[in-house]
PDB file of C-alpha atoms in Angstrom:
ATOM      1  CA  UNK A 811       0.000   0.000   0.000  1.00 93.00           C
ATOM      2  CA  UNK A 812       1.277   3.469  -0.854  1.00 96.00           C
ATOM      3  CA  UNK A 813      -0.113   6.969  -1.303  1.00 97.00           C
ATOM      4  CA  UNK A 814       1.187  10.523  -1.531  1.00 98.00           C
ATOM      5  CA  UNK A 815      -0.523  13.666  -0.236  1.00 98.00           C
ATOM      6  CA  UNK A 816      -0.055  17.220   0.966  1.00 98.00           C
ATOM      7  CA  UNK A 817      -0.052  17.464   4.745  1.00 98.00           C
ATOM      8  CA  UNK A 818       0.370  19.758   7.739  1.00 98.00           C
ATOM      9  CA  UNK A 819       2.280  18.595  10.788  1.00 98.00           C
ATOM     10  CA  UNK A 820       0.118  18.463  13.927  1.00 98.00           C
ATOM     11  CA  UNK A 821       2.639  16.896  16.283  1.00 96.00           C
ATOM     12  CA  UNK A 822       5.142  14.113  16.878  1.00 97.00           C
ATOM     13  CA  UNK A 823       5.771  11.502  19.554  1.00 96.00           C
ATOM     14  CA  UNK A 824       9.089   9.825  20.253  1.00 96.00           C
ATOM     15  CA  UNK A 825       9.410   6.228  19.132  1.00 96.00           C
ATOM     16  CA  UNK A 826      12.556   4.366  20.053  1.00 92.00           C
ATOM     17  CA  UNK A 827      15.968   6.002  20.028  1.00 93.00           C
ATOM     18  CA  UNK A 828      15.875   7.832  16.714  1.00 96.00           C
ATOM     19  CA  UNK A 829      12.374   7.690  15.244  1.00 97.00           C
ATOM     20  CA  UNK A 830       9.075   9.480  15.845  1.00 98.00           C
ATOM     21  CA  UNK A 831       5.428   8.866  15.127  1.00 98.00           C
ATOM     22  CA  UNK A 832       4.197  11.894  13.207  1.00 98.00           C
ATOM     23  CA  UNK A 833       0.596  13.060  13.273  1.00 98.00           C
ATOM     24  CA  UNK A 834      -0.418  15.020  10.193  1.00 98.00           C
ATOM     25  CA  UNK A 835      -3.538  16.453   8.633  1.00 98.00           C
ATOM     26  CA  UNK A 836      -3.612  15.425   4.999  1.00 98.00           C
ATOM     27  CA  UNK A 837      -5.807  17.015   2.387  1.00 97.00           C
ATOM     28  CA  UNK A 838      -7.419  13.871   1.007  1.00 96.00           C
ATOM     29  CA  UNK A 839      -6.998  11.299   3.783  1.00 96.00           C
ATOM     30  CA  UNK A 840      -7.723  13.280   6.914  1.00 97.00           C
ATOM     31  CA  UNK A 841      -5.729  13.041  10.111  1.00 98.00           C
ATOM     32  CA  UNK A 842      -3.144  10.304   9.755  1.00 97.00           C
ATOM     33  CA  UNK A 843      -0.286   8.822  11.769  1.00 97.00           C
ATOM     34  CA  UNK A 844       2.919   7.313  10.477  1.00 97.00           C
ATOM     35  CA  UNK A 845       6.392   6.324  11.602  1.00 98.00           C
ATOM     36  CA  UNK A 846       9.245   8.586  10.514  1.00 98.00           C
ATOM     37  CA  UNK A 847      12.567   6.819  10.782  1.00 96.00           C
ATOM     38  CA  UNK A 848      15.402   9.091  11.949  1.00 96.00           C
ATOM     39  CA  UNK A 849      12.719  11.665  12.757  1.00 96.00           C
ATOM     40  CA  UNK A 850      14.832  12.947  15.661  1.00 95.00           C
ATOM     41  CA  UNK A 851      17.791  13.730  13.447  1.00 96.00           C
ATOM     42  CA  UNK A 852      19.064  17.285  13.043  1.00 95.00           C
ATOM     43  CA  UNK A 853      17.827  17.318   9.490  1.00 95.00           C
ATOM     44  CA  UNK A 854      14.289  16.158  10.278  1.00 96.00           C
ATOM     45  CA  UNK A 855      13.512  17.909  13.562  1.00 96.00           C
ATOM     46  CA  UNK A 856      13.013  21.358  11.970  1.00 97.00           C
ATOM     47  CA  UNK A 857      10.719  19.799   9.352  1.00 98.00           C
ATOM     48  CA  UNK A 858       8.543  17.911  11.829  1.00 98.00           C
ATOM     49  CA  UNK A 859       7.364  20.988  13.703  1.00 97.00           C
ATOM     50  CA  UNK A 860       3.656  21.707  14.159  1.00 97.00           C
ATOM     51  CA  UNK A 861       2.269  24.007  11.485  1.00 97.00           C
ATOM     52  CA  UNK A 862       4.760  23.115   8.768  1.00 98.00           C
ATOM     53  CA  UNK A 863       3.397  22.129   5.363  1.00 98.00           C
ATOM     54  CA  UNK A 864       4.972  18.981   3.960  1.00 98.00           C
ATOM     55  CA  UNK A 865       4.521  16.339   1.327  1.00 98.00           C
ATOM     56  CA  UNK A 866       4.211  12.816   2.692  1.00 98.00           C
ATOM     57  CA  UNK A 867       4.504   9.418   1.108  1.00 98.00           C
ATOM     58  CA  UNK A 868       2.919   6.699   3.241  1.00 98.00           C
ATOM     59  CA  UNK A 869       3.781   3.034   2.865  1.00 97.00           C
ATOM     60  CA  UNK A 870       2.502  -0.041   4.661  1.00 95.00           C
ATOM     61  CA  UNK A 871       1.891  -3.699   3.898  1.00 94.00           C
ATOM     62  CA  UNK A 872      -1.776  -3.413   4.857  1.00 94.00           C
ATOM     63  CA  UNK A 873      -4.047  -0.383   4.960  1.00 91.00           C
ATOM     64  CA  UNK A 874      -4.844  -0.843   8.667  1.00 90.00           C
ATOM     65  CA  UNK A 875      -1.163  -0.769   9.672  1.00 94.00           C
ATOM     66  CA  UNK A 876       0.510   2.322  11.145  1.00 95.00           C
ATOM     67  CA  UNK A 877       2.849   2.515   8.160  1.00 96.00           C
ATOM     68  CA  UNK A 878       5.847   4.731   7.517  1.00 97.00           C
ATOM     69  CA  UNK A 879       6.051   8.302   6.276  1.00 97.00           C
ATOM     70  CA  UNK A 880       8.659   9.760   3.992  1.00 97.00           C
ATOM     71  CA  UNK A 881       8.425  13.497   4.588  1.00 98.00           C
ATOM     72  CA  UNK A 882       9.575  16.333   2.336  1.00 97.00           C
ATOM     73  CA  UNK A 883       9.313  19.993   3.410  1.00 97.00           C
ATOM     74  CA  UNK A 884       7.073  22.396   1.483  1.00 97.00           C
ATOM     75  CA  UNK A 885       6.508  25.452   3.704  1.00 97.00           C
ATOM     76  CA  UNK A 886       8.435  25.690   6.970  1.00 96.00           C
ATOM     77  CA  UNK A 887       6.384  28.219   8.927  1.00 95.00           C
ATOM     78  CA  UNK A 888       6.955  26.827  12.447  1.00 94.00           C
ATOM     79  CA  UNK A 889       9.586  29.421  13.395  1.00 94.00           C
ATOM     80  CA  UNK A 890       7.223  32.274  12.489  1.00 93.00           C
ATOM     81  CA  UNK A 891       4.424  30.604  14.421  1.00 94.00           C
ATOM     82  CA  UNK A 892       6.511  30.973  17.584  1.00 93.00           C
ATOM     83  CA  UNK A 893       6.548  34.778  17.343  1.00 93.00           C
ATOM     84  CA  UNK A 894       3.071  35.577  18.725  1.00 92.00           C
ATOM     85  CA  UNK A 895       0.874  34.116  21.457  1.00 94.00           C
ATOM     86  CA  UNK A 896      -2.066  33.737  19.078  1.00 95.00           C
ATOM     87  CA  UNK A 897       0.073  31.616  16.767  1.00 95.00           C
ATOM     88  CA  UNK A 898       1.595  29.472  19.524  1.00 95.00           C
ATOM     89  CA  UNK A 899      -1.763  28.684  21.088  1.00 97.00           C
ATOM     90  CA  UNK A 900      -3.655  28.611  17.803  1.00 97.00           C
ATOM     91  CA  UNK A 901      -1.599  25.774  16.310  1.00 97.00           C
ATOM     92  CA  UNK A 902      -2.147  23.654  19.416  1.00 97.00           C
ATOM     93  CA  UNK A 903      -5.861  24.484  19.676  1.00 98.00           C
ATOM     94  CA  UNK A 904      -6.598  23.648  16.039  1.00 98.00           C
ATOM     95  CA  UNK A 905      -4.695  20.382  16.348  1.00 98.00           C
ATOM     96  CA  UNK A 906      -6.882  19.488  19.332  1.00 98.00           C
ATOM     97  CA  UNK A 907     -10.017  20.297  17.324  1.00 98.00           C
ATOM     98  CA  UNK A 908      -8.918  18.032  14.481  1.00 98.00           C
ATOM     99  CA  UNK A 909      -8.348  15.204  16.980  1.00 97.00           C
ATOM    100  CA  UNK A 910     -12.081  15.286  17.716  1.00 97.00           C
ATOM    101  CA  UNK A 911     -12.628  13.869  14.217  1.00 97.00           C
ATOM    102  CA  UNK A 912     -12.135  10.198  13.361  1.00 96.00           C
ATOM    103  CA  UNK A 913      -8.647   9.281  12.214  1.00 96.00           C
ATOM    104  CA  UNK A 914      -8.258   8.823   8.437  1.00 97.00           C
ATOM    105  CA  UNK A 915     -11.618  10.517   7.779  1.00 97.00           C
ATOM    106  CA  UNK A 916     -11.202  12.975   4.849  1.00 97.00           C
ATOM    107  CA  UNK A 917     -12.081  16.624   5.483  1.00 98.00           C
ATOM    108  CA  UNK A 918     -10.407  18.519   2.604  1.00 97.00           C
ATOM    109  CA  UNK A 919     -12.189  21.795   3.408  1.00 97.00           C
ATOM    110  CA  UNK A 920     -10.741  21.708   6.942  1.00 98.00           C
ATOM    111  CA  UNK A 921      -7.277  21.113   5.515  1.00 98.00           C
ATOM    112  CA  UNK A 922      -7.689  24.123   3.214  1.00 97.00           C
ATOM    113  CA  UNK A 923      -9.016  26.245   6.093  1.00 97.00           C
ATOM    114  CA  UNK A 924      -6.112  25.197   8.300  1.00 98.00           C
ATOM    115  CA  UNK A 925      -3.624  26.304   5.654  1.00 96.00           C
ATOM    116  CA  UNK A 926      -5.263  29.738   5.432  1.00 95.00           C
ATOM    117  CA  UNK A 927      -5.442  30.240   9.196  1.00 97.00           C
ATOM    118  CA  UNK A 928      -1.818  29.212   9.750  1.00 97.00           C
ATOM    119  CA  UNK A 929      -0.766  32.015   7.408  1.00 94.00           C
ATOM    120  CA  UNK A 930      -2.831  34.588   9.353  1.00 93.00           C
ATOM    121  CA  UNK A 931      -2.194  33.643  12.973  1.00 93.00           C
ATOM    122  CA  UNK A 932       0.236  36.540  13.355  1.00 87.00           C
ATOM    123  CA  UNK A 933      -2.677  38.994  13.026  1.00 86.00           C
ATOM    124  CA  UNK A 934      -4.807  38.522  16.179  1.00 80.00           C
ATOM    125  CA  UNK A 935      -8.001  40.074  14.780  1.00 77.00           C
ATOM    126  CA  UNK A 936      -7.912  37.955  11.625  1.00 89.00           C
ATOM    127  CA  UNK A 937      -6.776  34.911  13.591  1.00 94.00           C
ATOM    128  CA  UNK A 938      -9.654  35.176  16.042  1.00 95.00           C
ATOM    129  CA  UNK A 939     -12.328  35.417  13.364  1.00 94.00           C
ATOM    130  CA  UNK A 940     -10.833  32.601  11.294  1.00 96.00           C
ATOM    131  CA  UNK A 941     -10.454  30.393  14.354  1.00 97.00           C
ATOM    132  CA  UNK A 942     -14.134  30.815  15.252  1.00 97.00           C
ATOM    133  CA  UNK A 943     -15.122  29.846  11.719  1.00 96.00           C
ATOM    134  CA  UNK A 944     -12.839  26.814  11.994  1.00 98.00           C
ATOM    135  CA  UNK A 945     -14.605  25.757  15.204  1.00 98.00           C
ATOM    136  CA  UNK A 946     -17.973  26.136  13.474  1.00 98.00           C
ATOM    137  CA  UNK A 947     -16.734  23.985  10.583  1.00 98.00           C
ATOM    138  CA  UNK A 948     -15.546  21.262  12.962  1.00 98.00           C
ATOM    139  CA  UNK A 949     -18.898  21.335  14.771  1.00 98.00           C
ATOM    140  CA  UNK A 950     -20.630  20.949  11.419  1.00 98.00           C
ATOM    141  CA  UNK A 951     -18.462  17.989  10.413  1.00 98.00           C
ATOM    142  CA  UNK A 952     -19.191  16.348  13.761  1.00 98.00           C
ATOM    143  CA  UNK A 953     -22.906  16.627  13.016  1.00 97.00           C
ATOM    144  CA  UNK A 954     -23.669  19.580  15.294  1.00 97.00           C
ATOM    145  CA  UNK A 955     -23.632  22.460  12.822  1.00 97.00           C
ATOM    146  CA  UNK A 956     -25.334  25.730  13.728  1.00 98.00           C
ATOM    147  CA  UNK A 957     -28.015  27.197  11.444  1.00 97.00           C
ATOM    148  CA  UNK A 958     -27.310  30.924  11.290  1.00 96.00           C
ATOM    149  CA  UNK A 959     -29.043  31.658   7.974  1.00 94.00           C
ATOM    150  CA  UNK A 960     -32.590  32.452   9.121  1.00 95.00           C
ATOM    151  CA  UNK A 961     -34.697  33.013  12.210  1.00 96.00           C
ATOM    152  CA  UNK A 962     -35.852  29.794  13.821  1.00 96.00           C
ATOM    153  CA  UNK A 963     -39.170  31.409  14.806  1.00 95.00           C
ATOM    154  CA  UNK A 964     -40.124  33.521  11.786  1.00 96.00           C
ATOM    155  CA  UNK A 965     -37.881  32.478   8.908  1.00 95.00           C
ATOM    156  CA  UNK A 966     -36.609  36.056   8.600  1.00 94.00           C
ATOM    157  CA  UNK A 967     -33.114  36.425   7.176  1.00 93.00           C
ATOM    158  CA  UNK A 968     -32.370  39.915   8.466  1.00 92.00           C
ATOM    159  CA  UNK A 969     -31.685  41.474  11.875  1.00 93.00           C
ATOM    160  CA  UNK A 970     -30.486  38.143  13.268  1.00 95.00           C
ATOM    161  CA  UNK A 971     -28.859  38.928  16.605  1.00 96.00           C
ATOM    162  CA  UNK A 972     -29.356  35.827  18.776  1.00 98.00           C
ATOM    163  CA  UNK A 973     -28.709  32.087  18.706  1.00 98.00           C
ATOM    164  CA  UNK A 974     -30.967  29.701  20.584  1.00 98.00           C
ATOM    165  CA  UNK A 975     -28.911  27.653  23.072  1.00 97.00           C
ATOM    166  CA  UNK A 976     -31.396  24.806  22.638  1.00 96.00           C
ATOM    167  CA  UNK A 977     -31.590  24.496  18.866  1.00 96.00           C
ATOM    168  CA  UNK A 978     -28.385  26.194  17.698  1.00 97.00           C
ATOM    169  CA  UNK A 979     -30.442  28.271  15.257  1.00 97.00           C
ATOM    170  CA  UNK A 980     -30.402  32.009  14.680  1.00 97.00           C
ATOM    171  CA  UNK A 981     -33.200  34.177  16.112  1.00 97.00           C
ATOM    172  CA  UNK A 982     -34.174  37.682  15.006  1.00 97.00           C
ATOM    173  CA  UNK A 983     -34.133  40.660  17.340  1.00 96.00           C
ATOM    174  CA  UNK A 984     -37.924  40.909  17.469  1.00 97.00           C
ATOM    175  CA  UNK A 985     -38.589  37.196  17.947  1.00 97.00           C
ATOM    176  CA  UNK A 986     -35.910  36.789  20.587  1.00 96.00           C
ATOM    177  CA  UNK A 987     -36.594  39.942  22.604  1.00 96.00           C
ATOM    178  CA  UNK A 988     -38.797  38.244  25.245  1.00 96.00           C
ATOM    179  CA  UNK A 989     -36.033  35.701  25.971  1.00 95.00           C
ATOM    180  CA  UNK A 990     -33.013  37.906  25.331  1.00 96.00           C
ATOM    181  CA  UNK A 991     -31.438  37.094  28.705  1.00 95.00           C
ATOM    182  CA  UNK A 992     -31.463  33.381  27.855  1.00 96.00           C
ATOM    183  CA  UNK A 993     -30.109  33.713  24.320  1.00 97.00           C
ATOM    184  CA  UNK A 994     -26.548  33.573  23.025  1.00 98.00           C
ATOM    185  CA  UNK A 995     -25.458  36.573  20.994  1.00 97.00           C
ATOM    186  CA  UNK A 996     -24.876  36.146  17.271  1.00 97.00           C
ATOM    187  CA  UNK A 997     -21.785  38.210  16.392  1.00 95.00           C
ATOM    188  CA  UNK A 998     -22.447  40.487  13.404  1.00 93.00           C
ATOM    189  CA  UNK A 999     -19.503  39.082  11.448  1.00 92.00           C
ATOM    190  CA  UNK A1000     -21.113  35.623  11.543  1.00 94.00           C
ATOM    191  CA  UNK A1001     -24.559  36.671  10.333  1.00 88.00           C
ATOM    192  CA  UNK A1002     -25.428  36.273   6.663  1.00 81.00           C
ATOM    193  CA  UNK A1003     -25.719  40.034   6.260  1.00 74.00           C
ATOM    194  CA  UNK A1004     -22.623  40.768   8.285  1.00 65.00           C
ATOM    195  CA  UNK A1005     -19.951  42.771   6.510  1.00 67.00           C
ATOM    196  CA  UNK A1006     -17.993  44.019   9.508  1.00 75.00           C
ATOM    197  CA  UNK A1007     -14.675  42.707  10.731  1.00 79.00           C
ATOM    198  CA  UNK A1008     -14.578  41.228  14.209  1.00 86.00           C
ATOM    199  CA  UNK A1009     -13.976  43.614  17.105  1.00 90.00           C
ATOM    200  CA  UNK A1010     -13.463  42.915  20.807  1.00 93.00           C
ATOM    201  CA  UNK A1011     -17.152  42.577  21.697  1.00 93.00           C
ATOM    202  CA  UNK A1012     -18.178  40.504  18.690  1.00 93.00           C
ATOM    203  CA  UNK A1013     -15.152  38.224  18.993  1.00 95.00           C
ATOM    204  CA  UNK A1014     -15.869  37.695  22.710  1.00 95.00           C
ATOM    205  CA  UNK A1015     -19.428  36.711  21.823  1.00 96.00           C
ATOM    206  CA  UNK A1016     -18.189  34.403  19.073  1.00 97.00           C
ATOM    207  CA  UNK A1017     -15.809  32.545  21.383  1.00 97.00           C
ATOM    208  CA  UNK A1018     -18.628  32.140  23.899  1.00 98.00           C
ATOM    209  CA  UNK A1019     -20.956  30.852  21.171  1.00 98.00           C
ATOM    210  CA  UNK A1020     -18.669  28.164  19.774  1.00 98.00           C
ATOM    211  CA  UNK A1021     -17.365  27.242  23.216  1.00 98.00           C
ATOM    212  CA  UNK A1022     -20.896  26.666  24.467  1.00 98.00           C
ATOM    213  CA  UNK A1023     -21.842  24.237  21.699  1.00 98.00           C
ATOM    214  CA  UNK A1024     -18.486  22.437  21.687  1.00 98.00           C
ATOM    215  CA  UNK A1025     -18.869  21.821  25.406  1.00 97.00           C
ATOM    216  CA  UNK A1026     -22.501  20.707  25.146  1.00 97.00           C
ATOM    217  CA  UNK A1027     -22.203  18.432  22.117  1.00 97.00           C
ATOM    218  CA  UNK A1028     -18.607  17.224  22.202  1.00 97.00           C
ATOM    219  CA  UNK A1029     -16.552  17.717  25.344  1.00 97.00           C
ATOM    220  CA  UNK A1030     -19.184  16.954  27.978  1.00 97.00           C
ATOM    221  CA  UNK A1031     -20.628  13.834  26.268  1.00 97.00           C
ATOM    222  CA  UNK A1032     -17.134  12.453  25.672  1.00 97.00           C
ATOM    223  CA  UNK A1033     -15.994  13.279  29.198  1.00 97.00           C
ATOM    224  CA  UNK A1034     -12.981  15.276  28.031  1.00 95.00           C
ATOM    225  CA  UNK A1035     -11.635  18.652  29.050  1.00 94.00           C
ATOM    226  CA  UNK A1036     -11.199  21.645  26.785  1.00 94.00           C
ATOM    227  CA  UNK A1037      -7.506  21.953  25.969  1.00 95.00           C
ATOM    228  CA  UNK A1038      -5.739  24.802  27.750  1.00 97.00           C
ATOM    229  CA  UNK A1039      -4.504  26.066  24.380  1.00 97.00           C
ATOM    230  CA  UNK A1040      -8.002  27.285  23.500  1.00 97.00           C
ATOM    231  CA  UNK A1041      -8.148  29.495  26.573  1.00 96.00           C
ATOM    232  CA  UNK A1042      -4.656  30.757  25.789  1.00 96.00           C
ATOM    233  CA  UNK A1043      -5.683  31.598  22.244  1.00 97.00           C
ATOM    234  CA  UNK A1044      -8.874  33.344  23.370  1.00 96.00           C
ATOM    235  CA  UNK A1045      -6.962  35.440  25.892  1.00 94.00           C
ATOM    236  CA  UNK A1046      -4.260  36.359  23.397  1.00 94.00           C
ATOM    237  CA  UNK A1047      -6.676  37.296  20.603  1.00 94.00           C
ATOM    238  CA  UNK A1048      -8.846  39.450  22.860  1.00 94.00           C
ATOM    239  CA  UNK A1049      -5.923  41.131  24.598  1.00 91.00           C
ATOM    240  CA  UNK A1050      -4.611  42.168  21.207  1.00 88.00           C
ATOM    241  CA  UNK A1051      -7.923  43.946  20.538  1.00 85.00           C
ATOM    242  CA  UNK A1052      -8.131  45.403  24.053  1.00 82.00           C
ATOM    243  CA  UNK A1053      -4.695  45.804  25.678  1.00 64.00           C
ATOM    244  CA  UNK A1054      -6.326  46.870  28.953  1.00 63.00           C
ATOM    245  CA  UNK A1055      -7.813  43.394  29.298  1.00 58.00           C
ATOM    246  CA  UNK A1056      -6.202  41.398  32.092  1.00 45.00           C
ATOM    247  CA  UNK A1057      -8.575  38.496  32.657  1.00 46.00           C
ATOM    248  CA  UNK A1058     -11.435  36.923  30.771  1.00 44.00           C
ATOM    249  CA  UNK A1059     -14.053  35.045  32.746  1.00 43.00           C
ATOM    250  CA  UNK A1060     -15.486  31.867  31.268  1.00 47.00           C
ATOM    251  CA  UNK A1061     -13.430  31.847  28.031  1.00 47.00           C
ATOM    252  CA  UNK A1062     -15.049  28.628  26.859  1.00 50.00           C
ATOM    253  CA  UNK A1063     -18.588  29.955  27.157  1.00 46.00           C
ATOM    254  CA  UNK A1064     -19.710  27.009  29.288  1.00 42.00           C
ATOM    255  CA  UNK A1065     -21.955  29.020  31.552  1.00 37.00           C
ATOM    256  CA  UNK A1066     -23.492  31.113  28.790  1.00 33.00           C
TER     257      UNK A1066
END
């Protein structure tokens, strides 16, 4: 068995004295593991850093085997990803999100989105908005997508300002007014008529929104904790938009 694909390094784990098991996100074969012989060598260590784009050739006798990777560098961005807090935490947080998906399950749109986000993590405002959209895409691929296109109560497609915590559907200002204190806010940049870039308030609401549904549908049922990298990313992205910010309560939106 053999195949070749574009991939992004998510992480590595030591294996024996000189080798590593590399975890990558491939474009056509999803998240995949493989043994890299001499992966701890001076030549390979800089290549096998999280966030780097590579080309991999996978070989194994049988498809269900771990197999071996031959890895060739394409875009070595890991050093740049160490320059800002949003990038450091963002790489880890997106890797954790991809691990929620079944191994070897193709998600080419998530691979393409990951490539775009990795090239924008140095800009906190852009990184925050793209990261939220990435979380929404992962929720959708897990079967828990939000419907933000029209009001759940009236079918209206304008003035959508809330999201129902029960249904995950958008609600218009008028329809949601009586229950406004129980609703989640729909950030303007996520609405279908939104044409504004994310700011501090809308990005805070967006993190709370995705965090709430990830916790309800994924983390709590599976009995797993939200990775600390998400909180680090949220803090870093919001602090960049509001330098006076020192703490952020409930960054995962669990109590929303």
